Short mmCIF file of C-alpha atoms and ligand atoms in Angstrom, two decimals:
data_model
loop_
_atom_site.label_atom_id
_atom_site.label_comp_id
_atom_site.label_asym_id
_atom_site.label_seq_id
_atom_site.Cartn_x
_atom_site.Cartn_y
_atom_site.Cartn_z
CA UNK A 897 20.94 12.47 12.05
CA UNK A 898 18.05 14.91 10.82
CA UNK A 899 14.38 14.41 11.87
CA UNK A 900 12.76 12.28 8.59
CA UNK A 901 10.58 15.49 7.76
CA UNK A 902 13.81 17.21 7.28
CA UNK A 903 14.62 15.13 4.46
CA UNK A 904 11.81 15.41 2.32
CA UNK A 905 11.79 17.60 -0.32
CA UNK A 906 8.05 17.96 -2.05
CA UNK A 907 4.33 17.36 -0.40
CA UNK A 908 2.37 15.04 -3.07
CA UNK A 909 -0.16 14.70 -0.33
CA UNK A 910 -1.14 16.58 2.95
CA UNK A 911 -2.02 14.72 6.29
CA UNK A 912 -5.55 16.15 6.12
CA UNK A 913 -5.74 15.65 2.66
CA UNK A 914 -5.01 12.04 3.47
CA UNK A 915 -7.69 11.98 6.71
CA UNK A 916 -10.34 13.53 4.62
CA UNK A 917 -10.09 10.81 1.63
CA UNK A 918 -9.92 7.98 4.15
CA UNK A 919 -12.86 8.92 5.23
CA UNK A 920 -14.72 8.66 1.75
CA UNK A 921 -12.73 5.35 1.06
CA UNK A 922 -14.31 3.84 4.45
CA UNK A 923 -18.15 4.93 3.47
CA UNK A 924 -17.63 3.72 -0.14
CA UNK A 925 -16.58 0.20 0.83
CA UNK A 926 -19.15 0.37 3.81
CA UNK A 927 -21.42 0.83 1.16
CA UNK A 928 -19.82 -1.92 -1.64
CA UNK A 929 -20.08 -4.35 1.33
CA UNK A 930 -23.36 -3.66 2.80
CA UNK A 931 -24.91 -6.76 5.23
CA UNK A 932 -21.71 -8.73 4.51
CA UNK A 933 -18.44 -9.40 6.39
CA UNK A 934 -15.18 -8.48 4.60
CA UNK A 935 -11.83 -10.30 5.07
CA UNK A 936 -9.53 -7.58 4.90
CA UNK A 937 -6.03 -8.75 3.83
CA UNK A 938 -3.42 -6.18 4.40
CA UNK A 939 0.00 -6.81 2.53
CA UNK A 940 2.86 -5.59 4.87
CA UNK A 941 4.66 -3.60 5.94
CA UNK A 942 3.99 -0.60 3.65
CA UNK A 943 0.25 -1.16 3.60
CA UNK A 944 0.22 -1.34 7.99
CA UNK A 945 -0.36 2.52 8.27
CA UNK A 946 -3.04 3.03 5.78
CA UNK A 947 -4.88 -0.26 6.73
CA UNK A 948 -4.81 0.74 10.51
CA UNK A 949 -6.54 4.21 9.62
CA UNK A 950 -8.96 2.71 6.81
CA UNK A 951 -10.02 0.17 9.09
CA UNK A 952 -11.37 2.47 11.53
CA UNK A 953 -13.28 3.96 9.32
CA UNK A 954 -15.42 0.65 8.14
CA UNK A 955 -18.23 0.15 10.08
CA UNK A 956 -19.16 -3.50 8.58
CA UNK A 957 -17.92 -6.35 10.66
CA UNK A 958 -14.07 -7.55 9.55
CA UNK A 959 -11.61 -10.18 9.81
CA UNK A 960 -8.08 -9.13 9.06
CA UNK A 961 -5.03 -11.12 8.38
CA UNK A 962 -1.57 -9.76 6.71
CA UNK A 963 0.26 -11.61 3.99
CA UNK A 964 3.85 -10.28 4.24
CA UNK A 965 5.64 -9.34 0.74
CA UNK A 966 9.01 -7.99 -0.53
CA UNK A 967 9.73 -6.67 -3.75
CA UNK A 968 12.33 -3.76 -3.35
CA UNK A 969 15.29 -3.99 -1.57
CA UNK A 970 17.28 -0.99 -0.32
CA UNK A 971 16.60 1.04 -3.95
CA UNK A 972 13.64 3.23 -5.41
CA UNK A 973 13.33 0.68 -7.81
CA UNK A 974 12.26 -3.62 -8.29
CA UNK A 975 15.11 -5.42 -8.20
CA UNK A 976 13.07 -8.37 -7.78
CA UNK A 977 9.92 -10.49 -8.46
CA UNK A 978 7.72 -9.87 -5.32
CA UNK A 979 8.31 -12.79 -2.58
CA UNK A 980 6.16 -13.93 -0.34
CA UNK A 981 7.84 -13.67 3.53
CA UNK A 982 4.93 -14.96 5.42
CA UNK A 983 1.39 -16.59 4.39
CA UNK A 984 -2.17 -15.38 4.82
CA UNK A 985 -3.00 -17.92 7.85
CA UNK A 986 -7.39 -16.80 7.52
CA UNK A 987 -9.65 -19.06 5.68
CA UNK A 988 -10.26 -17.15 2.83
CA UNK A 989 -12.52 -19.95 1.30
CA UNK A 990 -16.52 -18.37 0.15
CA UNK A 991 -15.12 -15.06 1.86
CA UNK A 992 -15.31 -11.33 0.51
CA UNK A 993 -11.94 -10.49 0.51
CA UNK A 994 -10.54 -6.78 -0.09
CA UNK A 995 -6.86 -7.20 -0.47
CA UNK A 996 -4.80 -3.52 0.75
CA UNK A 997 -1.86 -2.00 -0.01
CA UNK A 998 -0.16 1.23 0.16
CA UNK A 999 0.19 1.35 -3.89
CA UNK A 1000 0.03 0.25 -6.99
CA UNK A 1001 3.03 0.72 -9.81
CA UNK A 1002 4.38 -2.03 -11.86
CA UNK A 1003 1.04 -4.16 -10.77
CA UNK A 1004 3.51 -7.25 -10.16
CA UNK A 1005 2.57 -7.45 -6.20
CA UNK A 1006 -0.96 -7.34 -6.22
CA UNK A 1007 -1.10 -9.01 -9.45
CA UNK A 1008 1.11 -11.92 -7.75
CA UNK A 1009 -0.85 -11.77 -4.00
CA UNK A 1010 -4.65 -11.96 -6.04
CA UNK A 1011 -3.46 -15.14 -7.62
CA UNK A 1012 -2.47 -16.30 -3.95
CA UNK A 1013 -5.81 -15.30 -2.58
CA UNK A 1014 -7.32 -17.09 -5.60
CA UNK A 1015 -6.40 -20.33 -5.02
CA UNK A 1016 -8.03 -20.17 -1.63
CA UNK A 1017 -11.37 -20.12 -3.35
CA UNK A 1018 -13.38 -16.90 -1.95
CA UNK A 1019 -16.68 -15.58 -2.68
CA UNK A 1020 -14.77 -12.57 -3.94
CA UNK A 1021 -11.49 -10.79 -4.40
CA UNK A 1022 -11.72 -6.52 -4.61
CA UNK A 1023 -8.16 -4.79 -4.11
CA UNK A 1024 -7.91 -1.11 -2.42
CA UNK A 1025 -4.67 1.11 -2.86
CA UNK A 1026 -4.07 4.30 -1.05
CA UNK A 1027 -2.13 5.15 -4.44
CA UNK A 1028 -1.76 4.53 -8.14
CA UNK A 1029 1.17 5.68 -10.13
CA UNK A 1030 -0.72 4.85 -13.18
CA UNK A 1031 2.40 5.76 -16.14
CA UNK A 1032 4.33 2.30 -14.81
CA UNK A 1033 2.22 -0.63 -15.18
CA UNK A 1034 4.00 -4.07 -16.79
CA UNK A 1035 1.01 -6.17 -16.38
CA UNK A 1036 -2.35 -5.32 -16.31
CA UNK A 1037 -4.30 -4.24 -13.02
CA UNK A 1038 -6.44 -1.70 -11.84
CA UNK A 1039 -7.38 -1.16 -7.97
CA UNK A 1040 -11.36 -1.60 -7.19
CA UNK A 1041 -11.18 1.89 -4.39
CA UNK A 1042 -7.76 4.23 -5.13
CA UNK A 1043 -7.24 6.87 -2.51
CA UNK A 1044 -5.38 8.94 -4.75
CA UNK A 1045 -3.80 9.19 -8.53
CA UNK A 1046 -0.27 10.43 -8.19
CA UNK A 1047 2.94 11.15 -11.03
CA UNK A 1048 5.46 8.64 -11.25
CA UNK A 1049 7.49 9.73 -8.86
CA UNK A 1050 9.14 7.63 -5.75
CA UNK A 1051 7.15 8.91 -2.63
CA UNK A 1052 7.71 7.70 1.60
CA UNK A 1053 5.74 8.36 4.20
CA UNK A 1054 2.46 7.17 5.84
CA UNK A 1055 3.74 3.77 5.30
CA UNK A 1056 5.68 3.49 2.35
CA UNK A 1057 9.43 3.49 3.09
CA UNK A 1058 12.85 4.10 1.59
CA UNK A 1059 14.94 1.04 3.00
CA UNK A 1060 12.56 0.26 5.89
CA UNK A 1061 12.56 4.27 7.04
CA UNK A 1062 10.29 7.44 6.72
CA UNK A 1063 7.08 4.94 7.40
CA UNK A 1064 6.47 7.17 10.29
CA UNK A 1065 5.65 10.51 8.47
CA UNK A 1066 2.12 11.15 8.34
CA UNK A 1067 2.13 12.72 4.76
CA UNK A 1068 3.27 11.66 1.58
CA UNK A 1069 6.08 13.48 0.19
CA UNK A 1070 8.96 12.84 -2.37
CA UNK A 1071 13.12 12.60 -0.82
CA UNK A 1072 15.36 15.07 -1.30
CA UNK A 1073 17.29 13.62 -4.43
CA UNK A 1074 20.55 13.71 -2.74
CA UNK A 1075 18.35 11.26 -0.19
CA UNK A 1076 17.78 8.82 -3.19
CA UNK A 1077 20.25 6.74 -3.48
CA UNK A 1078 22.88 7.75 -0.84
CA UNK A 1079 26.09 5.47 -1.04
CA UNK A 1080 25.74 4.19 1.91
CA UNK A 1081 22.90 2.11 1.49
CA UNK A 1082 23.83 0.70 -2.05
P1 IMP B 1098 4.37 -2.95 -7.72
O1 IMP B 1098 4.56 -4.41 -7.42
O2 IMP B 1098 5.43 -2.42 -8.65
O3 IMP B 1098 2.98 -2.55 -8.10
O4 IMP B 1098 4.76 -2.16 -6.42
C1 IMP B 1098 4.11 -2.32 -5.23
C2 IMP B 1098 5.09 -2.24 -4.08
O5 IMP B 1098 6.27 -1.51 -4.40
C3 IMP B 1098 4.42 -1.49 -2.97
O6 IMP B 1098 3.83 -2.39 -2.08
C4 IMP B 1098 5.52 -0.68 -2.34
O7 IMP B 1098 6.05 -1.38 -1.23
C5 IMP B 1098 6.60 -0.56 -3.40
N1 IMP B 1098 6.61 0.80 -4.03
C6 IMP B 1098 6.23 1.13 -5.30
N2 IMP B 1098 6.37 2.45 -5.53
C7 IMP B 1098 6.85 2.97 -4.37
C8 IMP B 1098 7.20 4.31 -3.97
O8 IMP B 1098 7.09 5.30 -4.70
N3 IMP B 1098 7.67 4.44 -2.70
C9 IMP B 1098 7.80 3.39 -1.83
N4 IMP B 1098 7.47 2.14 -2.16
C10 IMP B 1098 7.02 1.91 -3.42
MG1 MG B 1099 8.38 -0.99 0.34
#
């Protein structure tokens, strides 16, 4: 077995490229939030690295609660409608909600997990991505913060996985194409 790092084959974005933007992302909702509390809503698991770091960086009081979603099975690409694992259990009722995860492509997840959110009747819904592949959209939706723009390309790391692994790395970087797909894991 190599060490994950091994197997990636391209940077798309550096760890201190990634601390530095966090950073930003944190004072701009600090800012969009000012004198409220936000009810952070983190979909897992690719969104639990990024919303662990982000949070840290908000200085306005938060709840947090996870809603737990699957869309991709062991491939780089949907093979399904996203499903919902495991509810939001917070009262999201007259709350500011920000909704996070790790990024946005087709738009089906956080298009699906806004319409979840509202139902529960809140105050207000913004959504937050670390990043947007913005060529592969099928319906509609835009992200109200984006941590960063990237190509259409299938990236792991800081989060984001290829069938549950490379979560660990802490950069962004695109698999070896021999790493893909390997036959093993069809
Ligand atoms: P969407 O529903 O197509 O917008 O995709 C959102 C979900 O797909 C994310 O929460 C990720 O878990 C997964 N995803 C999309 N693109 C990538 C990628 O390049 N690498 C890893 N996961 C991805
Ligand atoms: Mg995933």
């Amino acid at each position: 077995m190599t060490a994950p790092i091994e197997d990636i084959d391209k940077i798309v974005v550096t760890e201190a490229t990634i601390r530095k933007r966090l950073t930003e992302l944190g004072e701009e909702i600090n800012l969009a939030y000012e004198g409220r509390e936000v009810a952070v809503i983190a979909i897992i698991n690719g969104a639990i690295i990024f919303v662990a770091d982000l949070i840290r960086q908000i200085s306005i009081p938060i709840q947090l609660d996870c809603i737990r979603v699957s869309s991709y099975r062991d491939e780089t690409s949907p093979v399904q409608a996203p499903e919902i694992i495991d509810r939001i259990r917070l009262d999201l009722a007259g709350a500011d909600v920000l909704l996070i995860d790790d990024i946005l492509d087709t738009g089906n997840t956080l298009a699906r997990v806004s319409e979840i959110i509202k139902e529960m009747g809140p105050a207000s819904l913004k959504t937050c991505v670390l990043l947007d592949k913005h060529t592969k959209r099928s319906v509609e939706f835009e992200a109200d913060f984006v941590g960063f723009k990237i190509p259409d390309e299938f990236v792991v790391g800081y989060g984001l996985d290829f069938a549950e692994r490379y979560r660990q790395l802490p950069l962004i970087g695109i698999l070896k194409p021999e790493l893909q797909n390997p036959p093993e894991w069809a």
